[in-house]
Amino acid sequence: MLSFEAAKARLETAGQSHVLQFWSELSAEESSALLEEISLLKPEELLEHCRAAVEAASRHSSADGRLDARMEPVPPEFIGSVRKSDEERLKMWGDEGLLQISQDRVAVLLLAGGQGTRLGVPYPKGMYNVGLPSGKTLYQIQAEHIQKVQELANLKHACRCTIPWYIMTSEFTLGPTEKFFRDNEYFGLCPSNVVMFEQRMIPAVGFDGKIILEKKNKIAMAPDGNGGLYRALVDNKIIEDMERRGLEYLHVYCVDNILVKMADPVFIGFCVNKGADCGAKVVDKAYPSEPVGVVCRVDGLYQVIEYSEIQPETAELRGPGGELLFSAGNICNHFFTRGFLKEVAEKFESQLKQHVAIKKVPFVDGEGNLVKPTKPNGIKMEKFVFDVFKFSNTFVAFEVLREEEFSPLKNADGAPLDTPTTARRSLLAQHYRWALAAGGNFLDEQDKPIPPKHSMTKNKDPPAICEISPLVSYFGEVKM
Ligand SMILES: CC(=O)N[C@H]1[C@@H](OP(=O)(O)OP(=O)(O)OC[C@H]2O[C@@H](n3ccc(=O)[nH]c3=O)[C@H](O)[C@@H]2O)O[C@H](CO)[C@@H](O)[C@@H]1O
């Protein structure tokens, strides 16, 4: 453990001596927790982090539309589309994907280090149950999708394949996620194929460049954004693990989309077929101000511009047919080859853009009282997972159907969109459609037929509640 003198010297080098201001008041246990935290901070990095945070915050407040002027839509030849492709082509991609899966070349990676502040639950979002008849949580639905797609590949290729599941957590989510998986016996998956690892945490910084203390002995820390993935891959030797298992392709996705198709054979097959090293699934944006990033090009390089970083006038621009010009909505489903990930982790990670968020960060004042600020007082820096697109040699986008693939859980019930209710309805509507398409009929409690409804409104449940286990069907297929 670091000594007090060593900690003091470190903090002085970084201009952060105030972190020890309550030292004389701390118990032995409290002071060792603080020393432990300081031992993880390298003085030069800390100095640079605080400087960069203040500089980024000053740029943030004077943000203008200069980025917008350099944006252009993804050229149509780089976008594959479920909507615009015939059955034969979709089958060809799906077959390619299943072949890769059957040869143990595909893994999935879940980004689960976020704090889910907007949903407002004190546990990881993946443990959330949106109120389906089965009571399944997001983690369980995802685990069952893995099992099903493995089974589809096994049946087609007479094999026993495995899709390893890497799960990136953070200090906030690792403990409860691990326990949840253990308590639920890994939902039937083999524990050695579920690899959890932790991303780094970084300090929140005040506008004066000083790191914020959230307790007398605790620095306010937050995960370094989902782009912290690339550092975490190195810290936790995940690329070596992929190499050892012979994995070539990784499907990276975010935790909160109830319709996520993990290791989607069609998406994997499309990317492999195009020789892509990096790809993104997108949906057609529903309306200009929808809170999704847009996949586009900036100065000729692929990029996602977040909804918070685009000017409303740009989001509203339309093409000749009246369609949104920037319509490729990012759904945080990405494809990477192992080779590309290795290159990014080794060569480009330090060049990733730092995005800045100005937040209300609770802190202790000079007298040691806890203060909950009423206006933003802290700078949080984050890297974004998609900021590596610009290093890709062969980037592709793949447009999928929103009603089949995208319904995120972001907000608590009561908000107008992306709530537990909207997520539940999207899944039940999908399963209702699948049941009708498979020739199913629904009867009411008096055994009278419920007339089928082929188009549904977002704010109503389907006419019959029918939940299909992912263990039964992955795409809505009845039998392969
Ligand atoms: C940066 C990013 O990807 N933004 C996308 C994200 O936005 P959004 O703003 O919703 O991003 P979130 O903060 O929910 O994070 C997305 C995912 O990253 C994980 N996470 C987040 C922070 C962190 O430090 N560690 C970590 O693992 C979260 O647990 C979640 O699984 O999803 C939207 C679709 O739903 C997209 O339109 C946005 O372009």
CSV table of N, CA, C and O and ligand atoms in Angstrom, one decimal, residues 111-114 118 125 168 199 223-226 254-256 291-293 304 306-307 330-332 382 384-386 406 408 410, ligand 1:
chain,number,residue,atom,x,y,z
A,111,LEU,N,-21.7,-4.1,-23.4
A,111,LEU,CA,-21.2,-2.9,-22.7
A,111,LEU,C,-22.2,-2.7,-21.5
A,111,LEU,O,-23.3,-2.3,-21.7
A,112,ALA,N,-21.7,-3.0,-20.3
A,112,ALA,CA,-22.6,-2.9,-19.2
A,112,ALA,C,-22.0,-2.2,-18.0
A,112,ALA,O,-22.2,-2.5,-16.8
A,113,GLY,N,-21.2,-1.1,-18.3
A,113,GLY,CA,-20.5,-0.4,-17.3
A,113,GLY,C,-21.2,0.9,-16.9
A,113,GLY,O,-20.9,1.6,-16.0
A,114,GLY,N,-22.3,1.2,-17.6
A,114,GLY,CA,-23.0,2.5,-17.4
A,114,GLY,C,-23.8,2.5,-16.1
A,114,GLY,O,-24.1,1.4,-15.6
A,118,ARG,N,-30.6,7.6,-15.9
A,118,ARG,CA,-31.9,8.0,-16.3
A,118,ARG,C,-33.0,7.1,-15.9
A,118,ARG,O,-34.2,7.5,-15.6
A,125,LYS,N,-28.6,-2.1,-15.2
A,125,LYS,CA,-29.8,-2.2,-16.0
A,125,LYS,C,-30.2,-3.6,-16.5
A,125,LYS,O,-31.3,-3.9,-16.7
A,168,MET,N,-18.4,-6.2,-20.3
A,168,MET,CA,-17.7,-5.1,-19.6
A,168,MET,C,-18.5,-4.4,-18.6
A,168,MET,O,-19.6,-4.0,-18.8
A,199,GLN,N,-14.1,-1.9,-16.6
A,199,GLN,CA,-13.4,-0.8,-17.2
A,199,GLN,C,-12.9,0.2,-16.2
A,199,GLN,O,-13.2,0.0,-15.0
A,223,PRO,N,-17.2,5.9,-14.5
A,223,PRO,CA,-16.6,5.1,-15.6
A,223,PRO,C,-16.1,6.0,-16.7
A,223,PRO,O,-16.7,7.0,-17.0
A,224,ASP,N,-15.1,5.5,-17.5
A,224,ASP,CA,-14.5,6.4,-18.5
A,224,ASP,C,-15.3,6.3,-19.9
A,224,ASP,O,-14.7,6.5,-20.9
A,225,GLY,N,-16.6,6.0,-19.8
A,225,GLY,CA,-17.4,6.0,-21.1
A,225,GLY,C,-17.3,4.6,-21.7
A,225,GLY,O,-16.4,3.8,-21.4
A,226,ASN,N,-18.3,4.3,-22.7
A,226,ASN,CA,-18.2,3.0,-23.3
A,226,ASN,C,-17.0,2.8,-24.2
A,226,ASN,O,-16.7,1.7,-24.5
A,254,CYS,N,-25.1,-2.6,-26.6
A,254,CYS,CA,-25.4,-2.0,-25.3
A,254,CYS,C,-26.6,-2.8,-24.7
A,254,CYS,O,-27.4,-3.4,-25.3
A,255,VAL,N,-26.6,-2.6,-23.3
A,255,VAL,CA,-27.4,-3.5,-22.5
A,255,VAL,C,-28.9,-3.3,-22.6
A,255,VAL,O,-29.7,-4.2,-22.3
A,256,ASP,N,-29.3,-2.1,-23.1
A,256,ASP,CA,-30.7,-1.8,-22.8
A,256,ASP,C,-31.7,-1.9,-23.9
A,256,ASP,O,-32.9,-1.5,-23.8
A,291,PRO,N,-33.5,10.9,-29.9
A,291,PRO,CA,-32.2,10.9,-29.1
A,291,PRO,C,-31.3,9.7,-29.5
A,291,PRO,O,-31.1,8.8,-28.7
A,292,VAL,N,-30.9,9.6,-30.8
A,292,VAL,CA,-29.9,8.6,-31.2
A,292,VAL,C,-28.8,9.3,-31.9
A,292,VAL,O,-29.0,10.4,-32.5
A,293,GLY,N,-27.6,8.7,-31.9
A,293,GLY,CA,-26.5,9.3,-32.7
A,293,GLY,C,-26.7,9.0,-34.1
A,293,GLY,O,-27.5,8.1,-34.5
A,304,VAL,N,-19.8,8.7,-35.6
A,304,VAL,CA,-21.2,8.9,-35.1
A,304,VAL,C,-21.2,10.2,-34.5
A,304,VAL,O,-20.3,10.6,-33.7
A,306,GLU,N,-23.3,12.3,-31.9
A,306,GLU,CA,-24.3,12.1,-30.9
A,306,GLU,C,-25.4,13.1,-31.0
A,306,GLU,O,-25.2,14.2,-31.5
A,307,TYR,N,-26.6,12.7,-30.6
A,307,TYR,CA,-27.8,13.6,-30.6
A,307,TYR,C,-27.5,14.9,-29.9
A,307,TYR,O,-28.0,16.0,-30.3
A,330,ASN,N,-27.8,5.4,-34.9
A,330,ASN,CA,-27.0,4.4,-34.3
A,330,ASN,C,-27.7,3.7,-33.2
A,330,ASN,O,-28.3,4.3,-32.3
A,331,ILE,N,-27.7,2.3,-33.2
A,331,ILE,CA,-28.4,1.6,-32.2
A,331,ILE,C,-27.4,0.9,-31.3
A,331,ILE,O,-27.7,0.0,-30.5
A,332,CYS,N,-26.1,1.3,-31.4
A,332,CYS,CA,-25.1,0.8,-30.5
A,332,CYS,C,-24.9,-0.7,-30.6
A,332,CYS,O,-25.0,-1.5,-29.6
A,382,GLU,N,-15.6,11.3,-21.0
A,382,GLU,CA,-16.0,10.0,-21.5
A,382,GLU,C,-15.4,9.7,-22.9
A,382,GLU,O,-15.4,10.6,-23.7
A,384,PHE,N,-16.2,7.4,-26.3
A,384,PHE,CA,-17.3,6.7,-26.9
A,384,PHE,C,-16.8,5.5,-27.8
A,384,PHE,O,-15.9,5.6,-28.6
A,385,VAL,N,-17.6,4.4,-27.7
A,385,VAL,CA,-17.2,3.2,-28.4
A,385,VAL,C,-17.1,3.3,-29.9
A,385,VAL,O,-16.2,2.7,-30.5
A,386,PHE,N,-17.9,4.2,-30.5
A,386,PHE,CA,-17.9,4.3,-31.9
A,386,PHE,C,-16.8,5.2,-32.4
A,386,PHE,O,-16.7,5.4,-33.7
A,406,PHE,N,-35.0,-2.6,-32.5
A,406,PHE,CA,-34.6,-1.5,-31.6
A,406,PHE,C,-35.7,-1.0,-30.7
A,406,PHE,O,-36.7,-0.4,-31.2
A,408,PRO,N,-35.1,0.7,-27.0
A,408,PRO,CA,-34.2,0.8,-25.8
A,408,PRO,C,-34.9,1.2,-24.6
A,408,PRO,O,-36.0,1.8,-24.6
A,410,LYS,N,-34.4,3.4,-21.6
A,410,LYS,CA,-33.5,4.5,-21.1
A,410,LYS,C,-34.1,5.2,-19.9
A,410,LYS,O,-33.4,5.6,-19.0
B,1,LIG,C1,-21.8,6.7,-26.7
B,1,LIG,C2,-22.9,5.8,-27.3
B,1,LIG,O1,-22.6,4.6,-27.5
B,1,LIG,N1,-24.0,6.4,-27.6
B,1,LIG,C3,-25.1,5.6,-28.1
B,1,LIG,C4,-26.0,5.1,-27.0
B,1,LIG,O2,-26.5,6.3,-26.3
B,1,LIG,P1,-26.9,6.5,-24.8
B,1,LIG,O3,-26.8,7.9,-24.4
B,1,LIG,O4,-28.1,5.8,-24.6
B,1,LIG,O5,-25.7,5.7,-24.1
B,1,LIG,P2,-25.6,5.0,-22.7
B,1,LIG,O6,-25.0,5.9,-21.8
B,1,LIG,O7,-26.9,4.3,-22.4
B,1,LIG,O8,-24.6,3.8,-23.0
B,1,LIG,C5,-24.7,2.9,-23.9
B,1,LIG,C6,-24.1,1.6,-23.4
B,1,LIG,O9,-22.8,1.8,-23.0
B,1,LIG,C7,-22.6,1.3,-21.6
B,1,LIG,N2,-21.6,2.1,-20.9
B,1,LIG,C8,-21.8,3.5,-20.8
B,1,LIG,C9,-20.9,4.2,-20.1
B,1,LIG,C10,-19.8,3.6,-19.6
B,1,LIG,O10,-18.9,4.2,-19.0
B,1,LIG,N3,-19.6,2.3,-19.8
B,1,LIG,C11,-20.5,1.5,-20.4
B,1,LIG,O11,-20.4,0.3,-20.5
B,1,LIG,C12,-24.0,1.3,-21.0
B,1,LIG,O12,-24.1,0.4,-19.9
B,1,LIG,C13,-24.9,1.0,-22.2
B,1,LIG,O13,-25.0,-0.4,-22.4
B,1,LIG,O14,-27.1,4.3,-27.4
B,1,LIG,C14,-28.0,5.0,-28.4
B,1,LIG,C15,-29.0,3.9,-28.8
B,1,LIG,O15,-29.6,3.4,-27.7
B,1,LIG,C16,-27.2,5.5,-29.6
B,1,LIG,O16,-28.0,6.2,-30.4
B,1,LIG,C17,-26.0,6.4,-29.1
B,1,LIG,O17,-25.3,6.9,-30.2
